C-alpha positions as a Markdown table, in Angstrom:
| # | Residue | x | y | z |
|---|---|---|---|---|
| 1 | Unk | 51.1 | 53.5 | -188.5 |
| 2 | Unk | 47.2 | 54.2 | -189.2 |
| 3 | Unk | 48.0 | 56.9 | -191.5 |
| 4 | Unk | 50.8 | 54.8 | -193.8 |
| 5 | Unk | 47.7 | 52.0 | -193.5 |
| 6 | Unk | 45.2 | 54.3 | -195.0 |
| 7 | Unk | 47.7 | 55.7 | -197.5 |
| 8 | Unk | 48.5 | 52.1 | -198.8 |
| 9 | Unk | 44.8 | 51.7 | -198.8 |
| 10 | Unk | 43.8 | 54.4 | -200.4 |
| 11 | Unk | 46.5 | 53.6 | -203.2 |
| 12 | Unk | 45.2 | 49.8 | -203.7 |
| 13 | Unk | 41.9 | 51.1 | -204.3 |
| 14 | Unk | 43.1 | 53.5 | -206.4 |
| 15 | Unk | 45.0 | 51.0 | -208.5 |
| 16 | Unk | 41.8 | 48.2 | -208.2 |
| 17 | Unk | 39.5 | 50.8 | -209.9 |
| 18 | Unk | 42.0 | 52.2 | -212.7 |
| 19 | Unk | 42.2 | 48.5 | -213.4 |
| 20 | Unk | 38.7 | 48.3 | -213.7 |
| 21 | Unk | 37.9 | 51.1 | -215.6 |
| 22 | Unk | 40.6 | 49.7 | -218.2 |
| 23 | Unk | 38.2 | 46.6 | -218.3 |
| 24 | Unk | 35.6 | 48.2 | -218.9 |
| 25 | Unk | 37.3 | 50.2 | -221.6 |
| 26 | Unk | 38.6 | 47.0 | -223.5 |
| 27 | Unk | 35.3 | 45.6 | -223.0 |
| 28 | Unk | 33.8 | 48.4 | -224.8 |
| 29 | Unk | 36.3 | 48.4 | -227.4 |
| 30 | Unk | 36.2 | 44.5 | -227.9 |
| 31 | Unk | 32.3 | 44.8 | -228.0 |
| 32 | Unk | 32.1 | 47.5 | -230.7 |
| 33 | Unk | 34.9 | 45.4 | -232.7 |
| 34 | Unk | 32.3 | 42.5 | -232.3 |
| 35 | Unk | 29.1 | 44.6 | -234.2 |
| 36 | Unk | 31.8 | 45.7 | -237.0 |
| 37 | Unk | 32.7 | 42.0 | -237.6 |
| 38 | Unk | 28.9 | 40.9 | -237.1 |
| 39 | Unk | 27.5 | 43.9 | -239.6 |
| 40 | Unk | 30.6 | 43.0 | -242.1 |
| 41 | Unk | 29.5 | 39.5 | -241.9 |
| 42 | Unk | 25.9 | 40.0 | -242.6 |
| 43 | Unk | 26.7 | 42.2 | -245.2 |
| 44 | Unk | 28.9 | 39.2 | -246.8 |
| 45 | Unk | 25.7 | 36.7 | -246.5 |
| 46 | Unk | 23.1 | 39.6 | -247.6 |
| 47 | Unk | 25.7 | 40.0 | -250.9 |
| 48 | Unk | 26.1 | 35.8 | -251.4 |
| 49 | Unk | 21.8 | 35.9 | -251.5 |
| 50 | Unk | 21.5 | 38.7 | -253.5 |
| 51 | Unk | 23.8 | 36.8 | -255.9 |
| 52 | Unk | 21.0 | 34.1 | -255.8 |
| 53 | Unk | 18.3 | 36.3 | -256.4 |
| 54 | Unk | 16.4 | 35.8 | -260.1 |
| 55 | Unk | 18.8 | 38.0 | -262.3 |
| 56 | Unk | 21.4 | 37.8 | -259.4 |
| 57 | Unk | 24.1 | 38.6 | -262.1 |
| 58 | Unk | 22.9 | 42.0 | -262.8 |
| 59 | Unk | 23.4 | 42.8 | -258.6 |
| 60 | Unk | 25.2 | 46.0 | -258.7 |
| 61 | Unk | 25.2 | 47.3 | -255.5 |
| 62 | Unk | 24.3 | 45.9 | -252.3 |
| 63 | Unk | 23.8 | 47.5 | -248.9 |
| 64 | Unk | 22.6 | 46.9 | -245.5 |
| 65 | Unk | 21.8 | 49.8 | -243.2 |
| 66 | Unk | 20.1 | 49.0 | -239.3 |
| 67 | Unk | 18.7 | 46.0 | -240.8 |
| 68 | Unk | 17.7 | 47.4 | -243.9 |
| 69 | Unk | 18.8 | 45.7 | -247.2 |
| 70 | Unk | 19.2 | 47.8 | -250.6 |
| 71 | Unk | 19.7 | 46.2 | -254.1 |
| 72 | Unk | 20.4 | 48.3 | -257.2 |
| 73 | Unk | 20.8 | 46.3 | -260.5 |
| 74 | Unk | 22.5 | 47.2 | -263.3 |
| 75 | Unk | 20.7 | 49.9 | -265.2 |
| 76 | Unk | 22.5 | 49.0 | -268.7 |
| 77 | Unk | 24.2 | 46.3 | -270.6 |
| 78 | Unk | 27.8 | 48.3 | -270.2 |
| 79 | Unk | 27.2 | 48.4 | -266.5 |
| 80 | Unk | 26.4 | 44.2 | -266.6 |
| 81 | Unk | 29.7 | 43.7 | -268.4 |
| 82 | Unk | 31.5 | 45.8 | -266.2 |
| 83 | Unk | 30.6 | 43.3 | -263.6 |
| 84 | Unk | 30.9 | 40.5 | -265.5 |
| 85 | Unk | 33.6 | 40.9 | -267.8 |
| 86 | Unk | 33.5 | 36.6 | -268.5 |
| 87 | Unk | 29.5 | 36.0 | -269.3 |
| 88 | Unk | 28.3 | 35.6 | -273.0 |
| 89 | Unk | 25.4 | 36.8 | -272.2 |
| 90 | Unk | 24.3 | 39.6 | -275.2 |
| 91 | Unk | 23.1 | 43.1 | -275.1 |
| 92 | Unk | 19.9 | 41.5 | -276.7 |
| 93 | Unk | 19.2 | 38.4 | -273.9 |
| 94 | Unk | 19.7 | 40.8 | -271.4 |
| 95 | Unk | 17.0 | 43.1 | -272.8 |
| 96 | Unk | 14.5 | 40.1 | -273.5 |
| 97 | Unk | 15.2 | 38.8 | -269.9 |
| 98 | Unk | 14.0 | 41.6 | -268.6 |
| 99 | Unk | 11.5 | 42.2 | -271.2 |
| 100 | Unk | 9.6 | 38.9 | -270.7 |
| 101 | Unk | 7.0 | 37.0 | -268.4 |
| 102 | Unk | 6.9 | 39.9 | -266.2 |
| 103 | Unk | 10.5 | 39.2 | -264.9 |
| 104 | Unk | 10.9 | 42.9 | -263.4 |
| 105 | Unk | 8.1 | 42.5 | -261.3 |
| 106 | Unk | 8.3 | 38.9 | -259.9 |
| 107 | Unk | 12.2 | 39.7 | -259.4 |
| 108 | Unk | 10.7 | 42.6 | -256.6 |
| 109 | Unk | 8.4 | 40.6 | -255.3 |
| 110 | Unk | 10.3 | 37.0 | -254.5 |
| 111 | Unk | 13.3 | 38.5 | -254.0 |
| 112 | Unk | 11.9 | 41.3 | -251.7 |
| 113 | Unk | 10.1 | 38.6 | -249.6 |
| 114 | Unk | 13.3 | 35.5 | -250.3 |
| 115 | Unk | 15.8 | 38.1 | -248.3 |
| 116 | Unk | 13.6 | 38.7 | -245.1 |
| 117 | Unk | 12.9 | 34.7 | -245.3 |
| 118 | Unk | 16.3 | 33.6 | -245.0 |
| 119 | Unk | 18.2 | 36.1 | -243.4 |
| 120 | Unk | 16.6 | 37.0 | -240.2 |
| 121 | Unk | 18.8 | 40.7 | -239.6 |
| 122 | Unk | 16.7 | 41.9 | -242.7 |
| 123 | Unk | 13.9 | 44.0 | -241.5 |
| 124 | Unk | 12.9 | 45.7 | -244.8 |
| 125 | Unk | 14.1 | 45.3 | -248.6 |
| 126 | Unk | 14.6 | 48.1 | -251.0 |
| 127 | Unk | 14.8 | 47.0 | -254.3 |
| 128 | Unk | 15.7 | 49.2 | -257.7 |
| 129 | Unk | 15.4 | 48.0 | -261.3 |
| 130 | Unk | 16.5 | 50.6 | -263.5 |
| 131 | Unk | 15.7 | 49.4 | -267.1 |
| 132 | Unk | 15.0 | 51.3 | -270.4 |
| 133 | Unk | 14.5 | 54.6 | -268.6 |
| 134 | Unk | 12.3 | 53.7 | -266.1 |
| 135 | Unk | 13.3 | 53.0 | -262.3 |
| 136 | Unk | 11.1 | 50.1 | -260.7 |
| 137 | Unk | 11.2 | 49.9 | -257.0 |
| 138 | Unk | 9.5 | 47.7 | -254.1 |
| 139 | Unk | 10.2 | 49.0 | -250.5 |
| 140 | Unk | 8.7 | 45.9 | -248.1 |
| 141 | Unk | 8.9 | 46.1 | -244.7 |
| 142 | Unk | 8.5 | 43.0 | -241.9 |
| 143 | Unk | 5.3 | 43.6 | -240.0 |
| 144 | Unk | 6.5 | 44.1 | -236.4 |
Protein backbone atom coordinates (compact mmCIF):
# COMPACT_ATOMS: atom_id res chain seq x y z
CA UNK A 1 0.00 0.00 0.00
CA UNK A 2 3.01 2.62 0.83
CA UNK A 3 4.68 1.69 -2.26
CA UNK A 4 1.33 2.14 -4.74
CA UNK A 5 1.07 5.60 -2.45
CA UNK A 6 4.42 6.79 -3.40
CA UNK A 7 4.07 5.59 -7.06
CA UNK A 8 0.75 7.65 -7.39
CA UNK A 9 2.67 10.33 -5.86
CA UNK A 10 5.45 10.37 -7.64
CA UNK A 11 3.26 10.32 -10.94
CA UNK A 12 1.09 13.55 -9.76
CA UNK A 13 4.12 15.35 -9.26
CA UNK A 14 5.37 14.25 -12.26
CA UNK A 15 2.30 15.37 -14.21
CA UNK A 16 2.02 18.91 -11.87
CA UNK A 17 5.55 19.90 -13.13
CA UNK A 18 5.14 18.78 -16.97
CA UNK A 19 2.07 21.05 -16.56
CA UNK A 20 4.13 23.64 -15.40
CA UNK A 21 6.87 23.59 -17.50
CA UNK A 22 4.14 23.82 -20.45
CA UNK A 23 3.14 27.21 -18.68
CA UNK A 24 6.11 28.40 -18.61
CA UNK A 25 6.65 27.49 -22.18
CA UNK A 26 3.42 29.30 -23.44
CA UNK A 27 4.33 32.06 -21.27
CA UNK A 28 7.49 32.40 -23.09
CA UNK A 29 5.98 32.01 -26.36
CA UNK A 30 2.95 34.49 -25.67
CA UNK A 31 5.61 37.07 -24.24
CA UNK A 32 7.99 37.03 -27.31
CA UNK A 33 4.67 37.20 -29.51
CA UNK A 34 3.87 40.41 -27.33
CA UNK A 35 7.60 42.32 -28.27
CA UNK A 36 6.84 41.31 -32.06
CA UNK A 37 3.39 43.00 -31.98
CA UNK A 38 4.85 45.95 -29.70
CA UNK A 39 8.15 46.49 -32.15
CA UNK A 40 5.61 46.10 -35.31
CA UNK A 41 3.50 48.69 -33.68
CA UNK A 42 6.11 51.11 -33.01
CA UNK A 43 7.41 50.74 -36.21
CA UNK A 44 3.74 51.61 -37.66
CA UNK A 45 3.72 54.96 -35.35
CA UNK A 46 7.58 55.75 -36.11
CA UNK A 47 6.46 55.35 -40.11
CA UNK A 48 2.86 57.68 -39.50
CA UNK A 49 5.59 60.56 -37.86
CA UNK A 50 8.03 60.28 -40.28
CA UNK A 51 5.19 60.85 -42.83
CA UNK A 52 4.70 64.18 -40.78
CA UNK A 53 8.16 65.15 -40.91
CA UNK A 54 9.01 68.53 -43.23
CA UNK A 55 9.38 66.80 -46.69
CA UNK A 56 7.51 63.67 -45.19
CA UNK A 57 6.60 62.75 -48.78
CA UNK A 58 10.04 62.05 -49.92
CA UNK A 59 10.25 59.19 -46.69
CA UNK A 60 11.64 56.36 -48.41
CA UNK A 61 12.62 54.03 -46.01
CA UNK A 62 11.97 53.83 -42.45
CA UNK A 63 13.51 51.61 -39.77
CA UNK A 64 13.67 51.07 -36.14
CA UNK A 65 16.36 48.96 -34.65
CA UNK A 66 16.72 48.54 -30.34
CA UNK A 67 15.18 51.90 -30.22
CA UNK A 68 17.02 53.37 -32.95
CA UNK A 69 15.08 55.17 -35.74
CA UNK A 70 16.57 55.36 -39.47
CA UNK A 71 15.06 57.66 -42.33
CA UNK A 72 16.34 57.57 -45.85
CA UNK A 73 14.57 60.04 -48.34
CA UNK A 74 14.40 59.76 -51.66
CA UNK A 75 17.60 60.49 -53.41
CA UNK A 76 15.90 61.43 -56.88
CA UNK A 77 12.79 62.62 -58.46
CA UNK A 78 12.15 58.95 -60.13
CA UNK A 79 12.53 57.46 -56.71
CA UNK A 80 9.74 60.40 -55.29
CA UNK A 81 7.32 59.32 -57.97
CA UNK A 82 7.77 55.81 -57.39
CA UNK A 83 6.34 56.50 -54.05
CA UNK A 84 3.97 58.72 -55.05
CA UNK A 85 2.72 57.86 -58.28
CA UNK A 86 -0.59 60.58 -57.61
CA UNK A 87 1.39 64.01 -56.56
CA UNK A 88 1.92 66.89 -59.08
CA UNK A 89 4.62 67.85 -57.65
CA UNK A 90 7.50 68.53 -60.59
CA UNK A 91 11.04 67.36 -61.05
CA UNK A 92 11.81 71.20 -60.63
CA UNK A 93 9.73 72.01 -57.10
CA UNK A 94 11.22 69.16 -55.74
CA UNK A 95 14.73 70.40 -56.56
CA UNK A 96 13.88 74.10 -55.31
CA UNK A 97 12.34 72.51 -52.06
CA UNK A 98 15.28 71.19 -51.25
CA UNK A 99 17.40 73.85 -52.68
CA UNK A 100 15.94 76.65 -50.52
CA UNK A 101 15.98 78.39 -47.00
CA UNK A 102 18.28 75.77 -45.80
CA UNK A 103 15.45 73.00 -45.99
CA UNK A 104 18.09 70.03 -45.83
CA UNK A 105 19.45 71.09 -42.85
CA UNK A 106 16.43 72.31 -40.63
CA UNK A 107 14.68 68.95 -42.00
CA UNK A 108 17.79 66.98 -39.83
CA UNK A 109 17.61 68.95 -37.15
CA UNK A 110 13.60 69.27 -36.17
CA UNK A 111 12.93 66.18 -37.37
CA UNK A 112 15.92 64.49 -35.60
CA UNK A 113 14.84 66.16 -32.32
CA UNK A 114 10.48 65.89 -33.31
CA UNK A 115 10.94 61.87 -33.27
CA UNK A 116 12.67 61.48 -29.83
CA UNK A 117 9.94 64.24 -28.58
CA UNK A 118 7.03 62.38 -29.40
CA UNK A 119 7.78 58.87 -29.50
CA UNK A 120 9.38 57.99 -26.31
CA UNK A 121 10.93 54.11 -27.68
CA UNK A 122 13.28 56.45 -29.90
CA UNK A 123 16.64 56.60 -28.33
CA UNK A 124 18.62 58.01 -31.30
CA UNK A 125 17.63 59.26 -35.00
CA UNK A 126 19.63 58.61 -38.04
CA UNK A 127 18.70 60.67 -40.74
CA UNK A 128 20.01 60.55 -44.59
CA UNK A 129 19.25 63.19 -47.35
CA UNK A 130 20.79 62.10 -50.43
CA UNK A 131 20.35 65.10 -52.91
CA UNK A 132 22.37 66.16 -56.00
CA UNK A 133 25.26 63.79 -55.19
CA UNK A 134 25.80 64.53 -51.87
CA UNK A 135 24.55 62.42 -48.77
CA UNK A 136 23.60 64.70 -45.69
CA UNK A 137 23.25 62.84 -42.41
CA UNK A 138 22.50 63.77 -38.59
CA UNK A 139 23.02 60.82 -36.15
CA UNK A 140 21.44 62.31 -32.55
CA UNK A 141 21.43 60.44 -29.68
CA UNK A 142 19.10 61.02 -26.27
CA UNK A 143 21.51 61.87 -23.46
CA UNK A 144 21.09 59.09 -20.94
Amino acid sequence: MKLQFNFILSAITFITLSCNDGKKAEKEENKTTLNQTKIGSDLEKLKTEASRLRGGGSVKNVELTNGKATITYVKNYSEYKELNPQSNVTEKQLKEYWSSGNAIQKTLVESSVKLMKNLNFINEVEITIPFENENYNIDVKKKN
